[in-house]
PDB file of C-alpha atoms in Angstrom:
ATOM      1  CA  MET A   1     198.555 191.225 202.450  1.00 44.00           C
ATOM      2  CA  ALA A   2     198.400 192.761 199.741  1.00 44.00           C
ATOM      3  CA  ASP A   3     199.888 191.285 196.173  1.00 44.00           C
ATOM      4  CA  TYR A   4     202.200 192.042 193.632  1.00 39.00           C
ATOM      5  CA  GLN A   5     200.130 193.917 191.160  1.00 41.00           C
ATOM      6  CA  GLU A   6     198.565 195.919 193.716  1.00 47.00           C
ATOM      7  CA  THR A   7     201.517 197.599 195.544  1.00 46.00           C
ATOM      8  CA  LEU A   8     202.285 198.505 192.396  1.00 52.00           C
ATOM      9  CA  ASP A   9     199.095 200.146 192.199  1.00 77.00           C
ATOM     10  CA  LEU A  10     199.873 202.517 195.122  1.00 92.00           C
ATOM     11  CA  SER A  11     200.218 205.925 194.234  1.00 94.00           C
ATOM     12  CA  SER A  12     199.685 207.250 198.106  1.00 97.00           C
ATOM     13  CA  TYR A  13     201.703 206.908 201.138  1.00 98.00           C
ATOM     14  CA  ALA A  14     200.535 208.313 204.951  1.00 98.00           C
ATOM     15  CA  ALA A  15     203.011 207.197 207.529  1.00 98.00           C
ATOM     16  CA  LEU A  16     201.629 207.763 211.384  1.00 98.00           C
ATOM     17  CA  GLY A  17     203.749 207.021 214.393  1.00 98.00           C
ATOM     18  CA  ASP A  18     206.567 208.403 216.333  1.00 97.00           C
ATOM     19  CA  SER A  19     210.121 209.132 216.848  1.00 96.00           C
ATOM     20  CA  PHE A  20     210.411 205.390 214.924  1.00 97.00           C
ATOM     21  CA  THR A  21     208.301 206.160 211.906  1.00 98.00           C
ATOM     22  CA  GLU A  22     209.990 209.967 211.543  1.00 97.00           C
ATOM     23  CA  GLY A  23     213.386 208.373 211.016  1.00 97.00           C
ATOM     24  CA  LEU A  24     215.128 209.652 214.275  1.00 96.00           C
ATOM     25  CA  ASN A  25     219.074 209.372 213.495  1.00 95.00           C
ATOM     26  CA  ASP A  26     218.876 208.572 209.935  1.00 96.00           C
ATOM     27  CA  PRO A  27     220.144 211.634 208.390  1.00 94.00           C
ATOM     28  CA  GLY A  28     218.486 212.530 205.286  1.00 87.00           C
ATOM     29  CA  PRO A  29     219.821 214.536 202.263  1.00 82.00           C
ATOM     30  CA  ASP A  30     217.569 217.612 203.203  1.00 81.00           C
ATOM     31  CA  GLY A  31     218.882 218.110 206.563  1.00 81.00           C
ATOM     32  CA  GLN A  32     215.801 216.126 208.087  1.00 88.00           C
ATOM     33  CA  PHE A  33     215.534 212.761 209.313  1.00 94.00           C
ATOM     34  CA  ALA A  34     214.535 210.059 206.159  1.00 95.00           C
ATOM     35  CA  GLY A  35     214.159 206.757 208.010  1.00 97.00           C
ATOM     36  CA  TRP A  36     212.227 203.370 207.195  1.00 98.00           C
ATOM     37  CA  ALA A  37     208.944 205.308 206.251  1.00 98.00           C
ATOM     38  CA  ASP A  38     210.811 207.467 203.765  1.00 98.00           C
ATOM     39  CA  ARG A  39     213.175 204.688 201.995  1.00 97.00           C
ATOM     40  CA  LEU A  40     209.544 202.677 201.782  1.00 97.00           C
ATOM     41  CA  ALA A  41     208.095 205.580 199.896  1.00 96.00           C
ATOM     42  CA  GLY A  42     211.637 205.617 197.944  1.00 94.00           C
ATOM     43  CA  MET A  43     210.633 201.777 196.546  1.00 94.00           C
ATOM     44  CA  LEU A  44     207.025 202.240 196.272  1.00 94.00           C
ATOM     45  CA  SER A  45     207.484 205.372 193.967  1.00 93.00           C
ATOM     46  CA  ALA A  46     209.834 204.027 191.932  1.00 90.00           C
ATOM     47  CA  ARG A  47     208.197 201.557 191.233  1.00 86.00           C
ATOM     48  CA  ARG A  48     205.038 203.821 189.936  1.00 82.00           C
ATOM     49  CA  PRO A  49     204.908 204.665 186.365  1.00 73.00           C
ATOM     50  CA  GLU A  50     205.539 208.146 185.438  1.00 70.00           C
ATOM     51  CA  HIS A  51     206.981 208.356 189.306  1.00 67.00           C
ATOM     52  CA  ASP A  52     203.272 209.727 190.270  1.00 87.00           C
ATOM     53  CA  PHE A  53     203.699 209.053 193.657  1.00 94.00           C
ATOM     54  CA  ARG A  54     202.447 211.454 196.924  1.00 96.00           C
ATOM     55  CA  TYR A  55     203.810 210.586 200.479  1.00 97.00           C
ATOM     56  CA  ALA A  56     203.345 212.728 203.987  1.00 98.00           C
ATOM     57  CA  ASN A  57     204.849 211.440 207.084  1.00 98.00           C
ATOM     58  CA  LEU A  58     202.851 212.678 210.290  1.00 98.00           C
ATOM     59  CA  ALA A  59     205.087 211.274 212.527  1.00 98.00           C
ATOM     60  CA  VAL A  60     206.506 213.146 215.672  1.00 97.00           C
ATOM     61  CA  ARG A  61     209.055 212.099 218.300  1.00 95.00           C
ATOM     62  CA  GLY A  62     207.740 211.206 221.419  1.00 92.00           C
ATOM     63  CA  ARG A  63     203.738 211.175 220.349  1.00 95.00           C
ATOM     64  CA  LEU A  64     202.137 208.669 222.630  1.00 95.00           C
ATOM     65  CA  LEU A  65     199.524 206.514 220.709  1.00 98.00           C
ATOM     66  CA  ASP A  66     196.147 208.523 222.163  1.00 97.00           C
ATOM     67  CA  GLN A  67     198.222 211.659 220.892  1.00 97.00           C
ATOM     68  CA  ILE A  68     198.941 209.701 217.730  1.00 98.00           C
ATOM     69  CA  VAL A  69     194.970 208.883 217.429  1.00 98.00           C
ATOM     70  CA  ALA A  70     194.248 212.753 218.612  1.00 97.00           C
ATOM     71  CA  GLU A  71     196.449 214.355 216.207  1.00 97.00           C
ATOM     72  CA  GLN A  72     197.404 212.022 213.177  1.00 98.00           C
ATOM     73  CA  VAL A  73     194.613 209.670 212.609  1.00 98.00           C
ATOM     74  CA  PRO A  74     192.291 212.339 211.785  1.00 97.00           C
ATOM     75  CA  LYS A  75     194.231 213.792 208.909  1.00 97.00           C
ATOM     76  CA  VAL A  76     194.131 210.587 207.436  1.00 97.00           C
ATOM     77  CA  ARG A  77     190.194 211.307 206.206  1.00 95.00           C
ATOM     78  CA  GLN A  78     191.624 214.126 204.657  1.00 96.00           C
ATOM     79  CA  LEU A  79     194.149 212.694 202.757  1.00 97.00           C
ATOM     80  CA  ARG A  80     192.737 209.271 202.053  1.00 97.00           C
ATOM     81  CA  PRO A  81     196.077 207.360 200.785  1.00 97.00           C
ATOM     82  CA  ASP A  82     196.810 204.304 199.117  1.00 97.00           C
ATOM     83  CA  LEU A  83     198.273 202.807 202.443  1.00 98.00           C
ATOM     84  CA  VAL A  84     198.904 204.147 205.795  1.00 98.00           C
ATOM     85  CA  THR A  85     201.842 202.327 208.243  1.00 98.00           C
ATOM     86  CA  LEU A  86     200.636 202.896 211.762  1.00 98.00           C
ATOM     87  CA  CYS A  87     203.661 201.907 214.620  1.00 98.00           C
ATOM     88  CA  ALA A  88     202.412 203.134 217.497  1.00 98.00           C
ATOM     89  CA  GLY A  89     202.286 202.685 221.186  1.00 97.00           C
ATOM     90  CA  GLY A  90     206.163 202.167 222.275  1.00 95.00           C
ATOM     91  CA  ASN A  91     206.213 205.516 224.024  1.00 93.00           C
ATOM     92  CA  ASP A  92     202.910 204.001 226.336  1.00 95.00           C
ATOM     93  CA  ILE A  93     204.782 200.474 226.821  1.00 94.00           C
ATOM     94  CA  LEU A  94     207.747 202.206 228.128  1.00 88.00           C
ATOM     95  CA  ARG A  95     206.059 204.383 230.852  1.00 89.00           C
ATOM     96  CA  PRO A  96     205.381 202.779 234.273  1.00 87.00           C
ATOM     97  CA  GLY A  97     202.719 200.884 234.849  1.00 91.00           C
ATOM     98  CA  SER A  98     201.255 201.507 231.495  1.00 94.00           C
ATOM     99  CA  ASP A  99     198.872 198.504 230.398  1.00 97.00           C
ATOM    100  CA  PRO A 100     199.332 197.083 227.355  1.00 98.00           C
ATOM    101  CA  ASP A 101     196.092 195.385 226.980  1.00 98.00           C
ATOM    102  CA  LEU A 102     194.331 198.432 227.290  1.00 98.00           C
ATOM    103  CA  ILE A 103     196.807 200.379 224.594  1.00 98.00           C
ATOM    104  CA  ALA A 104     195.893 197.499 222.128  1.00 98.00           C
ATOM    105  CA  GLU A 105     191.892 198.326 222.575  1.00 98.00           C
ATOM    106  CA  HIS A 106     193.239 201.877 221.711  1.00 98.00           C
ATOM    107  CA  PHE A 107     195.369 200.562 218.915  1.00 98.00           C
ATOM    108  CA  GLU A 108     192.405 198.886 217.522  1.00 98.00           C
ATOM    109  CA  SER A 109     189.673 201.364 217.765  1.00 98.00           C
ATOM    110  CA  ALA A 110     193.011 203.581 215.595  1.00 98.00           C
ATOM    111  CA  VAL A 111     193.166 200.721 212.947  1.00 98.00           C
ATOM    112  CA  LEU A 112     189.433 200.392 212.022  1.00 97.00           C
ATOM    113  CA  GLU A 113     188.977 204.115 211.436  1.00 97.00           C
ATOM    114  CA  LEU A 114     191.951 203.895 209.103  1.00 98.00           C
ATOM    115  CA  ARG A 115     190.360 200.934 207.699  1.00 96.00           C
ATOM    116  CA  GLU A 116     187.625 203.414 206.223  1.00 96.00           C
ATOM    117  CA  ASN A 117     190.053 206.015 204.898  1.00 96.00           C
ATOM    118  CA  ALA A 118     192.840 204.070 203.394  1.00 96.00           C
ATOM    119  CA  GLY A 119     193.420 201.153 200.961  1.00 93.00           C
ATOM    120  CA  THR A 120     195.630 198.780 202.702  1.00 97.00           C
ATOM    121  CA  VAL A 121     196.917 199.514 206.420  1.00 98.00           C
ATOM    122  CA  LEU A 122     200.489 198.085 207.564  1.00 98.00           C
ATOM    123  CA  ILE A 123     201.197 198.222 211.116  1.00 98.00           C
ATOM    124  CA  CYS A 124     204.635 197.123 212.888  1.00 98.00           C
ATOM    125  CA  THR A 125     204.640 195.109 215.822  1.00 98.00           C
ATOM    126  CA  GLY A 126     207.360 196.009 218.744  1.00 97.00           C
ATOM    127  CA  PHE A 127     211.415 194.778 219.147  1.00 96.00           C
ATOM    128  CA  ASP A 128     212.809 192.036 220.986  1.00 96.00           C
ATOM    129  CA  THR A 129     214.766 193.844 223.705  1.00 92.00           C
ATOM    130  CA  ARG A 130     216.483 190.858 225.308  1.00 92.00           C
ATOM    131  CA  ASN A 131     219.896 192.769 224.521  1.00 84.00           C
ATOM    132  CA  VAL A 132     219.117 196.058 225.149  1.00 82.00           C
ATOM    133  CA  PRO A 133     220.471 197.025 228.464  1.00 76.00           C
ATOM    134  CA  VAL A 134     217.051 198.533 231.353  1.00 78.00           C
ATOM    135  CA  LEU A 135     214.676 198.083 228.558  1.00 84.00           C
ATOM    136  CA  ARG A 136     215.196 194.079 228.706  1.00 89.00           C
ATOM    137  CA  HIS A 137     213.150 193.764 231.769  1.00 92.00           C
ATOM    138  CA  LEU A 138     210.245 195.182 229.391  1.00 93.00           C
ATOM    139  CA  ARG A 139     210.111 192.248 227.314  1.00 96.00           C
ATOM    140  CA  GLY A 140     206.874 190.941 228.684  1.00 96.00           C
ATOM    141  CA  LYS A 141     204.757 193.380 228.029  1.00 97.00           C
ATOM    142  CA  ILE A 142     206.009 194.225 224.733  1.00 97.00           C
ATOM    143  CA  ALA A 143     205.648 190.479 223.640  1.00 98.00           C
ATOM    144  CA  THR A 144     202.437 190.984 225.031  1.00 98.00           C
ATOM    145  CA  TYR A 145     201.543 194.263 222.805  1.00 98.00           C
ATOM    146  CA  ASN A 146     202.868 191.960 220.235  1.00 98.00           C
ATOM    147  CA  ALA A 147     200.150 189.390 220.658  1.00 98.00           C
ATOM    148  CA  HIS A 148     197.303 191.598 220.624  1.00 98.00           C
ATOM    149  CA  LEU A 149     198.842 193.290 217.684  1.00 98.00           C
ATOM    150  CA  ARG A 150     199.237 190.068 215.574  1.00 98.00           C
ATOM    151  CA  ALA A 151     195.172 188.863 216.572  1.00 98.00           C
ATOM    152  CA  ILE A 152     194.470 192.883 215.442  1.00 98.00           C
ATOM    153  CA  ALA A 153     195.537 192.216 211.970  1.00 98.00           C
ATOM    154  CA  ASP A 154     194.235 188.868 211.849  1.00 98.00           C
ATOM    155  CA  ARG A 155     191.092 190.331 212.695  1.00 97.00           C
ATOM    156  CA  ASN A 156     191.277 193.360 210.408  1.00 97.00           C
ATOM    157  CA  GLY A 157     192.982 191.891 207.190  1.00 96.00           C
ATOM    158  CA  LEU A 158     196.089 193.858 207.898  1.00 97.00           C
ATOM    159  CA  ALA A 159     199.506 194.010 206.762  1.00 98.00           C
ATOM    160  CA  VAL A 160     202.206 193.310 208.888  1.00 98.00           C
ATOM    161  CA  ALA A 161     206.114 194.531 209.165  1.00 98.00           C
ATOM    162  CA  ASP A 162     207.026 191.807 212.135  1.00 98.00           C
ATOM    163  CA  LEU A 163     210.317 193.252 214.220  1.00 98.00           C
ATOM    164  CA  TRP A 164     210.102 191.448 216.844  1.00 98.00           C
ATOM    165  CA  SER A 165     211.275 188.682 214.615  1.00 97.00           C
ATOM    166  CA  LEU A 166     213.955 190.560 212.711  1.00 98.00           C
ATOM    167  CA  ARG A 167     216.925 188.941 214.004  1.00 96.00           C
ATOM    168  CA  ALA A 168     219.229 191.512 211.863  1.00 97.00           C
ATOM    169  CA  VAL A 169     218.549 194.343 214.103  1.00 96.00           C
ATOM    170  CA  HIS A 170     220.154 191.794 217.397  1.00 95.00           C
ATOM    171  CA  ASP A 171     223.367 193.424 215.775  1.00 94.00           C
ATOM    172  CA  ARG A 172     224.049 196.275 217.888  1.00 91.00           C
ATOM    173  CA  ARG A 173     225.605 198.087 214.189  1.00 95.00           C
ATOM    174  CA  ALA A 174     221.039 198.605 213.908  1.00 97.00           C
ATOM    175  CA  TRP A 175     221.120 200.952 216.546  1.00 94.00           C
ATOM    176  CA  SER A 176     222.374 204.232 216.821  1.00 92.00           C
ATOM    177  CA  GLU A 177     224.603 205.269 219.753  1.00 90.00           C
ATOM    178  CA  ASP A 178     221.144 205.925 222.085  1.00 89.00           C
ATOM    179  CA  ARG A 179     220.372 202.331 221.156  1.00 82.00           C
ATOM    180  CA  LEU A 180     217.061 203.532 221.251  1.00 87.00           C
ATOM    181  CA  HIS A 181     216.485 204.345 217.879  1.00 94.00           C
ATOM    182  CA  LEU A 182     217.760 203.023 214.683  1.00 97.00           C
ATOM    183  CA  SER A 183     220.566 203.382 212.560  1.00 97.00           C
ATOM    184  CA  PRO A 184     220.562 204.385 208.745  1.00 97.00           C
ATOM    185  CA  GLU A 185     220.946 200.688 207.978  1.00 98.00           C
ATOM    186  CA  GLY A 186     219.021 199.496 210.613  1.00 98.00           C
ATOM    187  CA  HIS A 187     215.861 201.228 208.638  1.00 98.00           C
ATOM    188  CA  GLN A 188     216.967 199.991 205.897  1.00 98.00           C
ATOM    189  CA  ARG A 189     216.608 196.641 206.870  1.00 98.00           C
ATOM    190  CA  VAL A 190     212.630 197.704 208.650  1.00 98.00           C
ATOM    191  CA  ALA A 191     211.888 198.826 205.088  1.00 98.00           C
ATOM    192  CA  LEU A 192     212.886 196.260 203.384  1.00 98.00           C
ATOM    193  CA  LEU A 193     210.806 194.450 205.922  1.00 98.00           C
ATOM    194  CA  ALA A 194     207.888 196.618 205.448  1.00 98.00           C
ATOM    195  CA  ALA A 195     207.898 196.487 201.833  1.00 97.00           C
ATOM    196  CA  ARG A 196     208.600 192.193 201.735  1.00 97.00           C
ATOM    197  CA  ALA A 197     205.231 192.519 203.914  1.00 97.00           C
ATOM    198  CA  LEU A 198     203.437 194.557 201.007  1.00 96.00           C
ATOM    199  CA  GLY A 199     204.217 192.245 199.227  1.00 94.00           C
ATOM    200  CA  LEU A 200     206.766 194.259 197.133  1.00 93.00           C
ATOM    201  CA  PRO A 201     209.703 192.544 195.459  1.00 92.00           C
ATOM    202  CA  VAL A 202     213.494 194.019 196.938  1.00 94.00           C
ATOM    203  CA  ASP A 203     216.653 193.898 195.942  1.00 91.00           C
ATOM    204  CA  ALA A 204     218.586 193.030 198.969  1.00 96.00           C
ATOM    205  CA  ASP A 205     217.554 190.672 202.107  1.00 97.00           C
ATOM    206  CA  PRO A 206     216.643 192.381 205.296  1.00 97.00           C
ATOM    207  CA  GLU A 207     217.975 189.417 207.121  1.00 97.00           C
ATOM    208  CA  ALA A 208     221.647 189.653 205.235  1.00 97.00           C
ATOM    209  CA  ALA A 209     224.128 189.423 207.508  1.00 95.00           C
ATOM    210  CA  TRP A 210     226.752 191.539 208.734  1.00 95.00           C
ATOM    211  CA  PRO A 211     230.383 192.035 208.203  1.00 93.00           C
ATOM    212  CA  PRO A 212     232.732 190.858 210.667  1.00 90.00           C
ATOM    213  CA  ALA A 213     232.674 192.945 213.842  1.00 79.00           C
ATOM    214  CA  PRO A 214     235.020 193.763 215.805  1.00 79.00           C
ATOM    215  CA  VAL A 215     235.026 192.072 219.531  1.00 80.00           C
ATOM    216  CA  LEU A 216     234.939 193.980 222.679  1.00 75.00           C
ATOM    217  CA  THR A 217     236.483 192.887 225.628  1.00 84.00           C
ATOM    218  CA  PRO A 218     234.252 192.890 229.160  1.00 84.00           C
ATOM    219  CA  ALA A 219     235.935 195.686 230.274  1.00 83.00           C
ATOM    220  CA  ASP A 220     235.082 198.246 226.644  1.00 73.00           C
ATOM    221  CA  GLN A 221     231.322 196.669 226.968  1.00 78.00           C
ATOM    222  CA  ARG A 222     231.527 198.358 230.670  1.00 81.00           C
ATOM    223  CA  ARG A 223     232.724 201.499 229.548  1.00 82.00           C
ATOM    224  CA  GLU A 224     230.503 201.957 227.121  1.00 78.00           C
ATOM    225  CA  ASN A 225     227.752 201.086 229.028  1.00 77.00           C
ATOM    226  CA  LEU A 226     228.203 203.611 231.316  1.00 81.00           C
ATOM    227  CA  GLN A 227     229.009 206.286 228.423  1.00 81.00           C
ATOM    228  CA  TRP A 228     225.930 205.664 227.217  1.00 75.00           C
ATOM    229  CA  ALA A 229     223.969 205.730 230.819  1.00 78.00           C
ATOM    230  CA  ARG A 230     225.538 209.103 230.976  1.00 80.00           C
ATOM    231  CA  THR A 231     224.845 210.653 227.804  1.00 80.00           C
ATOM    232  CA  PHE A 232     221.680 209.450 226.888  1.00 73.00           C
ATOM    233  CA  LEU A 233     219.793 206.942 229.674  1.00 75.00           C
ATOM    234  CA  LEU A 234     220.202 209.519 232.466  1.00 77.00           C
ATOM    235  CA  PRO A 235     218.744 212.414 230.027  1.00 77.00           C
ATOM    236  CA  TRP A 236     215.999 210.080 228.571  1.00 69.00           C
ATOM    237  CA  VAL A 237     215.249 209.051 232.566  1.00 72.00           C
ATOM    238  CA  GLY A 238     214.664 213.261 233.378  1.00 74.00           C
ATOM    239  CA  ARG A 239     212.863 214.013 230.697  1.00 71.00           C
ATOM    240  CA  ARG A 240     210.398 211.490 231.970  1.00 66.00           C
ATOM    241  CA  LEU A 241     210.436 212.851 235.446  1.00 67.00           C
ATOM    242  CA  ARG A 242     209.673 216.400 234.091  1.00 68.00           C
ATOM    243  CA  GLY A 243     206.936 215.426 232.307  1.00 67.00           C
ATOM    244  CA  GLU A 244     208.501 216.599 229.228  1.00 66.00           C
ATOM    245  CA  SER A 245     208.675 214.937 226.090  1.00 67.00           C
ATOM    246  CA  SER A 246     211.470 215.023 222.788  1.00 69.00           C
ATOM    247  CA  GLY A 247     208.907 216.048 220.812  1.00 64.00           C
ATOM    248  CA  ASP A 248     207.284 218.901 222.352  1.00 66.00           C
ATOM    249  CA  HIS A 249     207.446 222.234 219.773  1.00 72.00           C
ATOM    250  CA  VAL A 250     208.038 219.877 217.215  1.00 85.00           C
ATOM    251  CA  GLU A 251     205.208 219.349 214.290  1.00 94.00           C
ATOM    252  CA  ALA A 252     205.797 216.662 211.650  1.00 96.00           C
ATOM    253  CA  LYS A 253     208.239 216.693 208.573  1.00 95.00           C
ATOM    254  CA  ARG A 254     205.791 215.780 205.953  1.00 96.00           C
ATOM    255  CA  PRO A 255     202.019 216.878 207.052  1.00 97.00           C
ATOM    256  CA  GLU A 256     200.466 216.646 203.364  1.00 97.00           C
ATOM    257  CA  LEU A 257     200.378 214.545 200.432  1.00 97.00           C
ATOM    258  CA  LEU A 258     203.369 215.684 198.439  1.00 95.00           C
ATOM    259  CA  PRO A 259     205.614 214.149 195.141  1.00 92.00           C
ATOM    260  CA  LEU A 260     208.499 212.961 196.234  1.00 83.00           C
TER     261      LEU A 260
END
């Protein structure tokens, strides 16, 4: 893990991954999605002398790990940033018949290459899906993958943003309407967690208590779940059956290291 002084010396950051890192459902001021990685870049830039900080976000929604390795990891050889974040494998885990052991092997191969071309590498574990309809059945696979990620981090000296243990995201308000992507406040909580994993002093606690929320009746919860299934779950399943991805024809929003 980087210490405070080392974090202050970070002058460039490249974020790799899928929709989670692209920042889906966190609208930014420029009309693009922002997300936790953009928010982390802002925190790092604010602590840089003269704000001479450069940031690239190569993440694209829907990308599988092997696609990230083929499309995004090689770009890091050119950029050679001080910091890289790699959060990947979640879309693979969601696929029927996927093997978390094999996915982890591919992940570590990517990490080894990134370490040769970046100063610091931070990875993220997967979220605990125990309270998420449908996805709760994948909790065991996610836990297995997370155990591998922890071991990979230990072997290779990586910083880890442990999303599995982030209790704040168990609150429904941490998620957008589709229940697959974070809300703006959820992205902010993850950005704070990642900053803390890097040794950056933060001005808020990612685990801060949420304000009291209205309590839904069982009937309201059923209606909400049915509406979610019609609006989001069925179209998502349909894309999987057709072999389509939400990231088809989507390009990285910040493919080069540019000042914020």
